[in-house]
Short mmCIF file of C-alpha atoms and ligand atoms in Angstrom, two decimals:
data_model
loop_
_atom_site.label_atom_id
_atom_site.label_comp_id
_atom_site.label_asym_id
_atom_site.label_seq_id
_atom_site.Cartn_x
_atom_site.Cartn_y
_atom_site.Cartn_z
CA MET A 118 -11.54 25.84 -11.40
CA ARG A 119 -8.30 24.60 -9.71
CA VAL A 120 -8.11 21.36 -7.59
CA ASP A 121 -4.95 20.18 -6.16
CA LYS A 122 -3.06 18.40 -8.63
CA GLN A 123 -0.61 16.83 -6.11
CA GLY A 124 -1.09 13.19 -6.40
CA MET A 125 -2.37 11.01 -3.40
CA LEU A 126 -0.18 8.49 -1.21
CA ILE A 127 -2.25 5.46 -0.60
CA VAL A 128 -1.06 2.37 1.75
CA LEU A 129 -2.56 -0.69 1.09
CA SER A 130 -1.91 -3.47 3.78
CA GLY A 131 -3.19 -6.75 4.72
CA PRO A 132 -2.90 -10.62 5.39
CA SER A 133 -1.13 -12.80 3.30
CA GLY A 134 -4.00 -14.25 1.53
CA SER A 135 -6.33 -11.14 1.76
CA GLY A 136 -5.82 -10.76 -2.06
CA LYS A 137 -4.31 -7.48 -2.14
CA GLY A 138 -1.87 -8.03 -4.80
CA THR A 139 -5.10 -9.04 -7.05
CA ILE A 140 -6.92 -5.76 -5.87
CA VAL A 141 -3.51 -3.69 -7.13
CA SER A 142 -3.38 -4.98 -10.56
CA ARG A 143 -6.96 -4.47 -10.85
CA LEU A 144 -6.57 -0.88 -9.97
CA LEU A 145 -3.41 -0.39 -11.77
CA LYS A 146 -5.21 -1.56 -14.96
CA GLU A 147 -8.50 0.41 -14.21
CA HIS A 148 -6.47 3.94 -13.68
CA ASP A 149 -3.87 5.12 -15.52
CA ASP A 150 -2.99 8.27 -12.87
CA MET A 151 -2.21 4.94 -10.21
CA VAL A 152 0.98 3.47 -10.19
CA LEU A 153 2.68 1.07 -7.86
CA SER A 154 6.05 1.66 -5.75
CA ILE A 155 8.45 -0.79 -6.74
CA SER A 156 10.07 -2.01 -3.18
CA ALA A 157 13.60 -2.86 -2.73
CA THR A 158 13.96 -6.51 -0.70
CA THR A 159 16.61 -8.85 0.54
CA ARG A 160 14.80 -11.76 -0.23
CA ALA A 161 15.14 -14.05 -3.43
CA PRO A 162 13.03 -13.52 -6.62
CA ARG A 163 10.17 -16.36 -7.20
CA ALA A 164 9.86 -17.71 -10.24
CA GLY A 165 8.47 -15.12 -12.76
CA GLU A 166 9.64 -12.44 -10.90
CA ILE A 167 11.74 -9.68 -12.61
CA ASP A 168 14.29 -7.41 -10.97
CA GLY A 169 13.08 -3.43 -11.29
CA VAL A 170 9.46 -4.80 -12.23
CA HIS A 171 8.06 -6.48 -9.27
CA TYR A 172 10.88 -5.57 -6.75
CA TYR A 173 14.73 -4.37 -6.58
CA PHE A 174 16.31 -7.27 -5.55
CA LEU A 175 19.47 -6.65 -3.46
CA THR A 176 22.08 -8.21 -1.47
CA ARG A 177 21.75 -7.29 2.44
CA GLU A 178 24.80 -5.02 1.98
CA GLN A 179 23.45 -2.89 -0.51
CA PHE A 180 19.86 -2.74 1.31
CA THR A 181 21.84 -1.62 4.33
CA GLN A 182 23.75 1.02 2.41
CA MET A 183 20.47 2.53 1.09
CA ARG A 184 19.15 2.40 4.33
CA GLY A 185 22.04 4.29 5.78
CA ASP A 186 21.81 6.72 2.80
CA ASN A 187 18.23 7.57 4.30
CA GLN A 188 16.97 6.34 0.79
CA PHE A 189 13.85 4.81 2.34
CA LEU A 190 10.70 6.19 3.18
CA GLU A 191 10.25 3.00 5.54
CA TRP A 192 11.91 -0.34 5.81
CA ALA A 193 10.53 -3.29 7.62
CA GLU A 194 12.08 -6.89 8.38
CA TYR A 195 9.40 -9.77 7.59
CA ASN A 196 10.11 -13.17 7.42
CA GLY A 197 13.87 -13.04 8.02
CA GLN A 198 14.18 -10.18 5.02
CA TYR A 199 14.28 -6.79 4.41
CA TYR A 200 11.65 -4.66 2.37
CA GLY A 201 11.62 -1.31 1.60
CA THR A 202 9.90 1.92 0.15
CA PRO A 203 12.75 3.60 -2.10
CA GLU A 204 11.52 7.49 -1.30
CA ALA A 205 12.85 9.27 -4.50
CA PRO A 206 10.40 7.81 -7.05
CA ILE A 207 7.28 8.64 -4.94
CA ARG A 208 8.10 12.35 -4.79
CA ASP A 209 8.21 12.66 -8.56
CA TRP A 210 4.98 10.61 -9.22
CA LEU A 211 3.36 12.57 -6.47
CA ALA A 212 4.42 16.01 -8.21
CA ALA A 213 3.45 14.93 -11.61
CA GLY A 214 -0.24 14.30 -10.13
CA LYS A 215 -0.25 10.38 -9.93
CA ASN A 216 -1.80 8.46 -6.97
CA VAL A 217 1.09 6.10 -5.56
CA ILE A 218 -0.01 2.92 -4.03
CA LEU A 219 2.36 0.93 -1.60
CA GLU A 220 1.31 -2.34 -1.12
CA ILE A 221 3.18 -3.17 2.34
CA GLU A 222 3.04 -5.12 5.45
CA VAL A 223 1.71 -3.28 8.66
CA GLN A 224 5.12 -2.44 10.55
CA GLY A 225 6.20 -0.41 7.40
CA ALA A 226 2.65 1.04 7.19
CA GLU A 227 2.77 2.53 10.46
CA ARG A 228 5.90 4.07 10.24
CA VAL A 229 4.59 6.14 6.82
CA MET A 230 1.37 7.10 8.95
CA ASP A 231 3.74 8.45 11.72
CA CYS A 232 5.69 10.88 9.42
CA ARG A 233 3.11 11.27 6.60
CA ALA A 234 -0.16 13.60 7.51
CA ASP A 235 -1.15 13.06 3.85
CA LEU A 236 -1.22 9.09 3.75
CA ILE A 237 -4.42 7.46 2.84
CA SER A 238 -4.37 4.26 4.80
CA ILE A 239 -6.44 1.13 3.91
CA PHE A 240 -6.46 -1.98 5.48
CA ILE A 241 -7.66 -5.30 3.12
CA THR A 242 -9.50 -7.93 5.41
CA ILE A 243 -10.49 -11.40 4.75
CA PRO A 244 -14.27 -11.89 5.79
CA SER A 245 -13.00 -14.53 8.37
CA MET A 246 -9.99 -16.85 9.51
CA GLU A 247 -11.86 -19.68 7.99
CA GLU A 248 -11.82 -18.11 4.39
CA LEU A 249 -8.28 -17.02 4.78
CA ARG A 250 -7.46 -20.92 5.62
CA ARG A 251 -9.38 -21.85 2.66
CA ARG A 252 -7.27 -19.47 0.73
CA LEU A 253 -3.98 -20.47 1.72
CA ILE A 254 -4.60 -24.18 1.25
CA GLY A 255 -6.13 -23.39 -2.32
CA ARG A 256 -2.68 -22.18 -3.34
CA GLY A 257 -1.61 -25.55 -3.12
CA SER A 258 2.18 -24.16 -2.30
CA GLU A 259 1.92 -23.97 1.49
CA THR A 260 2.75 -26.36 4.05
CA GLU A 261 0.50 -27.10 7.15
CA GLU A 262 3.18 -25.63 9.20
CA SER A 263 3.22 -22.43 6.94
CA ILE A 264 -0.61 -22.12 6.89
CA ARG A 265 -0.55 -22.12 10.48
CA ALA A 266 2.52 -19.71 10.78
CA ARG A 267 0.92 -17.00 8.14
CA MET A 268 -2.43 -17.69 9.80
CA GLY A 269 -0.70 -16.31 13.30
CA VAL A 270 0.96 -13.50 11.46
CA ALA A 271 -2.44 -12.61 9.85
CA LYS A 272 -3.99 -12.49 13.28
CA ARG A 273 -1.34 -10.16 14.68
CA GLU A 274 -1.69 -7.74 11.64
CA LEU A 275 -5.48 -7.76 11.97
CA GLN A 276 -5.07 -6.57 15.61
CA ARG A 277 -3.30 -3.18 13.95
CA ALA A 278 -5.96 -2.55 11.58
CA PHE A 279 -7.29 -0.19 14.07
CA ARG A 280 -4.70 2.46 12.52
CA TYR A 281 -6.06 2.59 9.25
CA ASP A 282 -8.21 5.36 7.94
CA TYR A 283 -10.14 2.61 6.24
CA VAL A 284 -11.21 -1.39 6.36
CA VAL A 285 -12.11 -3.06 2.92
CA ILE A 286 -13.31 -6.37 2.92
CA ASN A 287 -12.08 -8.36 0.26
CA ASP A 288 -15.13 -10.97 -0.06
CA GLU A 289 -15.30 -10.47 -3.99
CA VAL A 290 -12.73 -8.91 -5.60
CA ASP A 291 -15.19 -6.30 -7.76
CA LEU A 292 -16.48 -5.17 -4.75
CA ALA A 293 -13.10 -4.70 -2.85
CA VAL A 294 -12.13 -2.69 -6.13
CA GLU A 295 -15.26 -0.55 -6.31
CA ARG A 296 -14.97 -0.13 -2.44
CA ILE A 297 -11.50 1.57 -2.79
CA ASN A 298 -12.48 3.41 -5.72
CA THR A 299 -15.26 4.87 -3.43
CA ILE A 300 -12.51 5.84 -0.94
CA VAL A 301 -10.18 7.49 -3.52
CA GLU A 302 -12.59 9.38 -4.93
CA ALA A 303 -14.14 10.56 -1.75
CA GLU A 304 -10.37 11.62 -0.99
CA THR A 305 -10.00 13.79 -3.79
CA MET A 306 -12.86 15.92 -2.30
CA ARG A 307 -11.43 17.02 0.73
CA TYR A 308 -11.18 20.27 1.82
CA GLY A 309 -7.14 20.45 1.68
CA ARG A 310 -7.46 19.21 -1.79
CA MET A 311 -10.33 21.72 -3.16
CA GLU A 312 -9.38 24.47 -0.71
CA GLN A 313 -7.96 26.27 -4.56
CA CYS A 314 -10.92 26.14 -5.79
CA ILE A 315 -12.79 27.76 -2.94
CA MET A 316 -10.36 30.32 -3.45
CA GLU A 317 -10.97 31.08 -6.85
CA VAL A 318 -14.81 31.19 -6.28
CA LEU A 319 -14.38 34.06 -3.37
CA ASP A 320 -12.03 35.68 -5.57
CA ASN A 321 -14.29 36.04 -8.47
CA ALA A 322 -17.00 36.61 -5.76
CA GLU A 323 -15.26 39.87 -5.24
CA THR A 324 -16.24 41.43 -8.58
CA GLN A 325 -19.62 40.51 -8.58
P1 5GP B 663 6.47 -11.11 -0.25
O1 5GP B 663 7.84 -11.57 -0.03
O2 5GP B 663 5.54 -12.16 -0.14
O3 5GP B 663 6.48 -10.51 -1.80
O4 5GP B 663 6.47 -9.98 0.40
C1 5GP B 663 5.99 -10.34 2.02
C2 5GP B 663 5.14 -8.61 2.93
O5 5GP B 663 6.23 -7.80 2.67
C3 5GP B 663 3.90 -8.32 1.87
O6 5GP B 663 3.18 -8.25 3.16
C4 5GP B 663 4.06 -7.30 0.99
O7 5GP B 663 3.21 -6.41 1.17
C5 5GP B 663 5.41 -6.73 2.00
N1 5GP B 663 6.30 -5.33 1.53
C6 5GP B 663 6.71 -5.53 0.28
N2 5GP B 663 7.38 -4.70 0.14
C7 5GP B 663 7.59 -3.93 0.91
C8 5GP B 663 8.13 -2.65 1.65
O8 5GP B 663 8.92 -1.87 0.84
N3 5GP B 663 7.88 -2.20 2.74
C9 5GP B 663 7.36 -3.05 3.72
N4 5GP B 663 7.14 -2.42 4.73
N5 5GP B 663 6.68 -4.37 3.30
C10 5GP B 663 6.78 -4.41 2.18
#
């Protein structure tokens, strides 16, 4: 029985501190048919970040050139830096049957929603603003001012959650990963992806 072998494009967004990075790592470990899109950015690498693994670290000129050449599926400015999703690898992965994850902020996610009807969009949220504050303090690397700024951004991002297909609460990582697995599994059974299978059953029915 044939089902659609084209992979699915999945966007995960959520406020800084929502734990989306941890969730993505877990998903990639659990599913060898899932890949994470590597973004390009103009921000400087943080300690331990490797060019071509965590991001493609570009100069503003290089980024602007790629943008001018229409090489990005989407791009956005965040915190004074550019971030963009290179389109070519995504096309190849989807054709190879891989499910591709975009871990990007809300403006970029909305741009992809506007141009890709096949996109599955998931918003990862924290259970409350107090919990977000607790997590940001727990990182130990944020000043009171940057915590306040990140909470302001988080509030604005939460106000865009209505644009997404699904909302997943990350109260516990195991549960959040399980919820995303449920979404992905259900999405594989959408009519569009199962049409071939129905057609085959109908074709065979004619010989019965
Ligand atoms: P960071 O600088 O902390 O790695 O990322 C800052 C924000 O940019 C995060 O919300 C991250 O998900 C988002 N981001 C990373 N890559 C992209 C991208 O290619 N496009 C967009 N629109 N956002 C991105």
